[in-house]
mmCIF file of C-alpha atoms in Angstrom:
data_model
loop_
_atom_site.group_PDB
_atom_site.id
_atom_site.type_symbol
_atom_site.label_atom_id
_atom_site.label_comp_id
_atom_site.label_asym_id
_atom_site.label_seq_id
_atom_site.Cartn_x
_atom_site.Cartn_y
_atom_site.Cartn_z
ATOM 1 C CA SER A 1 -54.935 8.260 58.641
ATOM 2 C CA ASN A 2 -54.065 4.368 56.688
ATOM 3 C CA VAL A 3 -54.463 6.028 53.642
ATOM 4 C CA SER A 4 -51.367 8.455 54.816
ATOM 5 C CA LEU A 5 -49.962 5.394 55.764
ATOM 6 C CA ALA A 6 -50.041 3.721 52.928
ATOM 7 C CA SER A 7 -49.541 6.616 50.367
ATOM 8 C CA SER A 8 -46.285 6.962 52.110
ATOM 9 C CA LYS A 9 -45.269 3.624 52.298
ATOM 10 C CA ALA A 10 -46.119 3.630 48.289
ATOM 11 C CA ALA A 11 -43.999 7.055 47.593
ATOM 12 C CA THR A 12 -40.613 4.965 49.368
ATOM 13 C CA ASP A 13 -41.458 1.729 47.056
ATOM 14 C CA VAL A 14 -41.371 3.527 44.140
ATOM 15 C CA ASP A 15 -38.539 5.864 45.334
ATOM 16 C CA ASN A 16 -36.872 2.601 46.199
ATOM 17 C CA THR A 17 -37.842 0.978 42.745
ATOM 18 C CA VAL A 18 -36.811 3.861 41.008
ATOM 19 C CA GLY A 19 -33.212 4.129 42.656
ATOM 20 C CA LYS A 20 -32.482 0.361 41.594
ATOM 21 C CA MET A 21 -33.415 1.285 38.426
ATOM 22 C CA GLN A 22 -31.408 4.334 38.093
ATOM 23 C CA LYS A 23 -28.229 1.926 39.600
ATOM 24 C CA GLN A 24 -29.210 -0.614 36.801
ATOM 25 C CA ALA A 25 -29.038 2.058 33.805
ATOM 26 C CA ASP A 26 -25.898 3.434 35.484
ATOM 27 C CA LEU A 27 -24.539 0.070 34.959
ATOM 28 C CA LEU A 28 -25.609 -0.790 31.710
ATOM 29 C CA ILE A 29 -24.327 2.495 30.334
ATOM 30 C CA GLU A 30 -20.721 1.736 31.947
ATOM 31 C CA ALA A 31 -20.941 -1.702 30.018
ATOM 32 C CA SER A 32 -21.794 -0.551 27.123
ATOM 33 C CA ILE A 33 -19.114 2.212 27.160
ATOM 34 C CA LYS A 34 -16.528 -0.743 28.020
ATOM 35 C CA ALA A 35 -17.698 -2.994 25.344
ATOM 36 C CA SER A 36 -17.244 0.340 23.103
ATOM 37 C CA ASP A 37 -14.074 0.874 23.607
ATOM 38 C CA GLN A 38 -13.658 -2.790 23.610
ATOM 39 C CA ILE A 39 -14.735 -3.074 19.922
ATOM 40 C CA ASP A 40 -12.674 0.010 19.032
ATOM 41 C CA LYS A 41 -9.351 -1.808 20.688
ATOM 42 C CA ALA A 42 -10.177 -5.091 18.532
ATOM 43 C CA ARG A 43 -10.939 -2.846 15.345
ATOM 44 C CA SER A 44 -7.532 -0.971 16.055
ATOM 45 C CA GLU A 45 -5.592 -4.090 16.616
ATOM 46 C CA ASP A 46 -7.201 -5.845 13.682
ATOM 47 C CA SER A 47 -6.426 -2.841 11.337
ATOM 48 C CA ASN A 48 -2.897 -2.615 12.647
ATOM 49 C CA ALA A 49 -2.178 -6.982 11.866
ATOM 50 C CA LYS A 50 -3.886 -6.572 8.604
ATOM 51 C CA ARG A 51 -1.174 -3.924 8.071
ATOM 52 C CA GLU A 52 1.718 -5.781 9.347
ATOM 53 C CA THR A 53 0.962 -8.457 7.507
ATOM 54 C CA PHE A 54 0.495 -6.304 4.109
ATOM 55 C CA LEU A 55 3.777 -4.900 5.071
ATOM 56 C CA SER A 56 5.803 -8.173 5.632
ATOM 57 C CA SER A 57 4.383 -9.587 2.312
ATOM 58 C CA THR A 58 4.601 -6.550 0.249
ATOM 59 C CA LYS A 59 8.683 -6.493 1.159
ATOM 60 C CA PHE A 60 8.949 -9.703 -1.199
ATOM 61 C CA VAL A 61 7.453 -8.316 -3.721
ATOM 62 C CA VAL A 62 9.258 -4.936 -3.496
ATOM 63 C CA GLU A 63 12.510 -6.962 -3.923
ATOM 64 C CA SER A 64 11.014 -8.881 -6.817
ATOM 65 C CA LEU A 65 10.239 -5.136 -8.651
ATOM 66 C CA HIS A 66 13.935 -3.815 -7.446
ATOM 67 C CA SER A 67 15.473 -7.467 -9.184
ATOM 68 C CA LEU A 68 13.237 -6.586 -12.141
ATOM 69 C CA SER A 69 14.993 -3.641 -12.476
ATOM 70 C CA LEU A 70 18.432 -4.902 -12.678
ATOM 71 C CA VAL A 71 17.005 -7.029 -15.729
ATOM 72 C CA PHE A 72 15.776 -3.740 -17.181
ATOM 73 C CA ALA A 73 19.137 -2.236 -17.015
ATOM 74 C CA ARG A 74 20.753 -5.357 -18.515
ATOM 75 C CA MET A 75 18.545 -5.553 -21.569
ATOM 76 C CA LEU A 76 18.510 -2.037 -22.098
ATOM 77 C CA GLN A 77 22.268 -1.700 -21.588
ATOM 78 C CA GLY A 78 23.824 -4.559 -21.882
ATOM 79 C CA GLU A 79 26.638 -3.777 -19.857
ATOM 80 C CA LEU A 80 25.748 -2.633 -16.033
ATOM 81 C CA PRO A 81 27.604 0.568 -14.928
ATOM 82 C CA ASP A 82 30.456 -0.834 -12.645
ATOM 83 C CA LYS A 83 29.358 1.592 -10.020
ATOM 84 C CA THR A 84 25.803 0.538 -9.853
ATOM 85 C CA ARG A 85 26.588 -2.746 -9.739
ATOM 86 C CA GLN A 86 29.366 -2.768 -7.159
ATOM 87 C CA ALA A 87 26.519 -0.764 -5.117
ATOM 88 C CA TYR A 88 23.832 -3.285 -6.053
ATOM 89 C CA GLN A 89 26.979 -5.799 -4.619
ATOM 90 C CA ARG A 90 27.426 -4.413 -1.258
ATOM 91 C CA GLY A 91 23.635 -4.910 -0.327
ATOM 92 C CA ASP A 92 21.848 -1.746 -2.135
ATOM 93 C CA THR A 93 18.915 -3.226 -3.801
ATOM 94 C CA LYS A 94 17.458 -0.092 -5.131
ATOM 95 C CA ALA A 95 20.847 0.864 -6.892
ATOM 96 C CA PHE A 96 19.162 -0.834 -10.396
ATOM 97 C CA THR A 97 16.226 1.083 -9.790
ATOM 98 C CA ARG A 98 17.506 4.443 -8.941
ATOM 99 C CA HIS A 99 20.217 4.055 -12.310
ATOM 100 C CA ASN A 100 16.797 3.108 -14.640
ATOM 101 C CA LEU A 101 15.263 6.169 -13.162
ATOM 102 C CA SER A 102 18.418 8.259 -14.259
ATOM 103 C CA LEU A 103 17.738 7.225 -18.119
ATOM 104 C CA LYS A 104 14.866 10.014 -18.396
ATOM 105 C CA ALA A 105 16.697 11.284 -21.855
ATOM 106 C CA ASP A 106 14.553 11.270 -24.623
ATOM 107 C CA ALA A 107 16.964 8.922 -26.531
ATOM 108 C CA SER A 108 16.182 6.219 -23.850
ATOM 109 C CA HIS A 109 12.242 6.323 -24.162
ATOM 110 C CA ASP A 110 12.592 5.628 -27.624
ATOM 111 C CA LYS A 111 14.881 2.580 -27.120
ATOM 112 C CA ILE A 112 12.142 1.436 -24.651
ATOM 113 C CA ARG A 113 9.591 1.264 -26.806
ATOM 114 C CA ASP A 114 11.286 -0.067 -29.680
ATOM 115 C CA LYS A 115 12.368 -2.564 -27.127
ATOM 116 C CA PHE A 116 9.096 -3.392 -25.752
ATOM 117 C CA LYS A 117 7.667 -3.774 -29.441
ATOM 118 C CA GLU A 118 10.106 -6.000 -30.653
ATOM 119 C CA ASP A 119 11.643 -7.934 -27.619
ATOM 120 C CA TYR A 120 9.076 -10.348 -25.900
ATOM 121 C CA GLU A 121 11.261 -10.875 -23.069
ATOM 122 C CA PHE A 122 11.902 -8.139 -22.015
ATOM 123 C CA ARG A 123 8.029 -6.846 -22.695
ATOM 124 C CA THR A 124 6.960 -10.032 -20.192
ATOM 125 C CA TYR A 125 9.338 -8.523 -17.793
ATOM 126 C CA VAL A 126 7.941 -5.344 -18.121
ATOM 127 C CA GLN A 127 4.033 -6.465 -17.894
ATOM 128 C CA ARG A 128 5.392 -8.514 -14.681
ATOM 129 C CA TYR A 129 6.991 -4.933 -13.019
ATOM 130 C CA PHE A 130 3.436 -3.456 -13.638
ATOM 131 C CA ARG A 131 1.367 -6.130 -12.517
ATOM 132 C CA GLN A 132 3.321 -6.366 -9.536
ATOM 133 C CA PHE A 133 3.326 -3.199 -8.904
ATOM 134 C CA GLU A 134 -0.251 -2.290 -9.301
ATOM 135 C CA GLU A 135 -1.042 -5.596 -6.881
ATOM 136 C CA VAL A 136 0.834 -3.804 -4.110
ATOM 137 C CA TYR A 137 -0.830 -0.373 -4.856
ATOM 138 C CA ASP A 138 -4.012 -2.013 -4.942
ATOM 139 C CA GLN A 139 -3.601 -4.025 -1.473
ATOM 140 C CA ALA A 140 -2.058 -0.679 -0.391
ATOM 141 C CA LYS A 141 -5.192 1.142 -1.209
ATOM 142 C CA GLY A 142 -7.517 -1.526 0.084
ATOM 143 C CA ASN A 143 -5.903 -1.984 3.683
ATOM 144 C CA ASP A 144 -5.021 1.853 4.332
ATOM 145 C CA HIS A 145 -8.307 4.102 4.280
ATOM 146 C CA GLY A 146 -6.223 7.233 4.629
ATOM 147 C CA ASP A 147 -4.389 6.040 1.059
ATOM 148 C CA LEU A 148 -0.805 6.863 2.987
ATOM 149 C CA LEU A 149 0.359 3.136 2.042
ATOM 150 C CA ALA A 150 -0.622 3.550 -1.447
ATOM 151 C CA SER A 151 1.428 7.142 -1.985
ATOM 152 C CA VAL A 152 4.539 5.859 -0.061
ATOM 153 C CA PHE A 153 4.498 2.957 -2.474
ATOM 154 C CA MET A 154 3.643 5.837 -5.576
ATOM 155 C CA THR A 155 6.218 8.033 -4.779
ATOM 156 C CA SER A 156 9.166 5.385 -3.672
ATOM 157 C CA ASP A 157 11.757 4.723 -6.457
ATOM 158 C CA VAL A 158 9.788 1.252 -7.771
ATOM 159 C CA GLY A 159 6.881 3.726 -8.015
ATOM 160 C CA LYS A 160 8.891 6.228 -9.582
ATOM 161 C CA LEU A 161 10.114 3.510 -12.105
ATOM 162 C CA TYR A 162 6.696 1.963 -12.929
ATOM 163 C CA VAL A 163 5.056 5.569 -13.216
ATOM 164 C CA TYR A 164 8.390 6.461 -16.071
ATOM 165 C CA LEU A 165 7.509 3.178 -17.785
ATOM 166 C CA CYS A 166 3.882 4.041 -17.839
ATOM 167 C CA ALA A 167 4.710 7.028 -19.167
ATOM 168 C CA VAL A 168 7.209 6.137 -21.865
ATOM 169 C CA LEU A 169 4.985 3.312 -22.737
ATOM 170 C CA LYS A 170 1.768 5.487 -23.122
ATOM 171 C CA ARG A 171 0.048 3.457 -20.236
ATOM 172 C CA ASP A 172 -2.319 4.681 -17.828
ATOM 173 C CA HIS A 173 -0.669 3.926 -14.734
ATOM 174 C CA ARG A 174 -2.621 3.642 -10.932
ATOM 175 C CA GLY A 175 -3.423 6.675 -8.933
ATOM 176 C CA ALA A 176 -3.660 9.036 -12.352
ATOM 177 C CA ASN A 177 -7.627 9.040 -12.174
ATOM 178 C CA GLU A 178 -7.205 9.895 -8.503
ATOM 179 C CA ASN A 179 -4.780 12.755 -9.074
ATOM 180 C CA LYS A 180 -7.299 13.998 -11.569
ATOM 181 C CA ARG A 181 -10.379 13.738 -9.637
ATOM 182 C CA VAL A 182 -8.053 16.328 -7.232
ATOM 183 C CA ALA A 183 -7.026 19.238 -9.233
#
């Protein structure tokens, strides 16, 4: 009967040890889930912080692009349209970007191409526009894996003017290759 008693005690000890190990395993699983949730939360907060930083810094670049649109209008037409100038003075910073987009007539294409070839200052401004837009676009693609920000910039007025100028000057634009791969 000593064997039976020893066997019973051993079984009880094993059950207790297994119970303790199960509790420790459950605690480890719970801690692992909490850690994983914290990591996900930290990644999300980091992503949001990067996006916010990007958007606030981009605001200045977009304002610069709209200012360059005013320069383009002035250099291409000399006299600025009163309605557009007044809208700009009332705070509509996009007024000249939209105005330049309204010039899509074929005659303006030749004028833009000639001005770009012959006028160093105009060419410098256009190249600055390209560079600034492409930097914003590339940052947008880098900061947003769903490419939503890049798409927003490409379809905005500054993006449309960028694509328009690229087309007129027969220059590939950002996003052109991505669109071709999809088609």
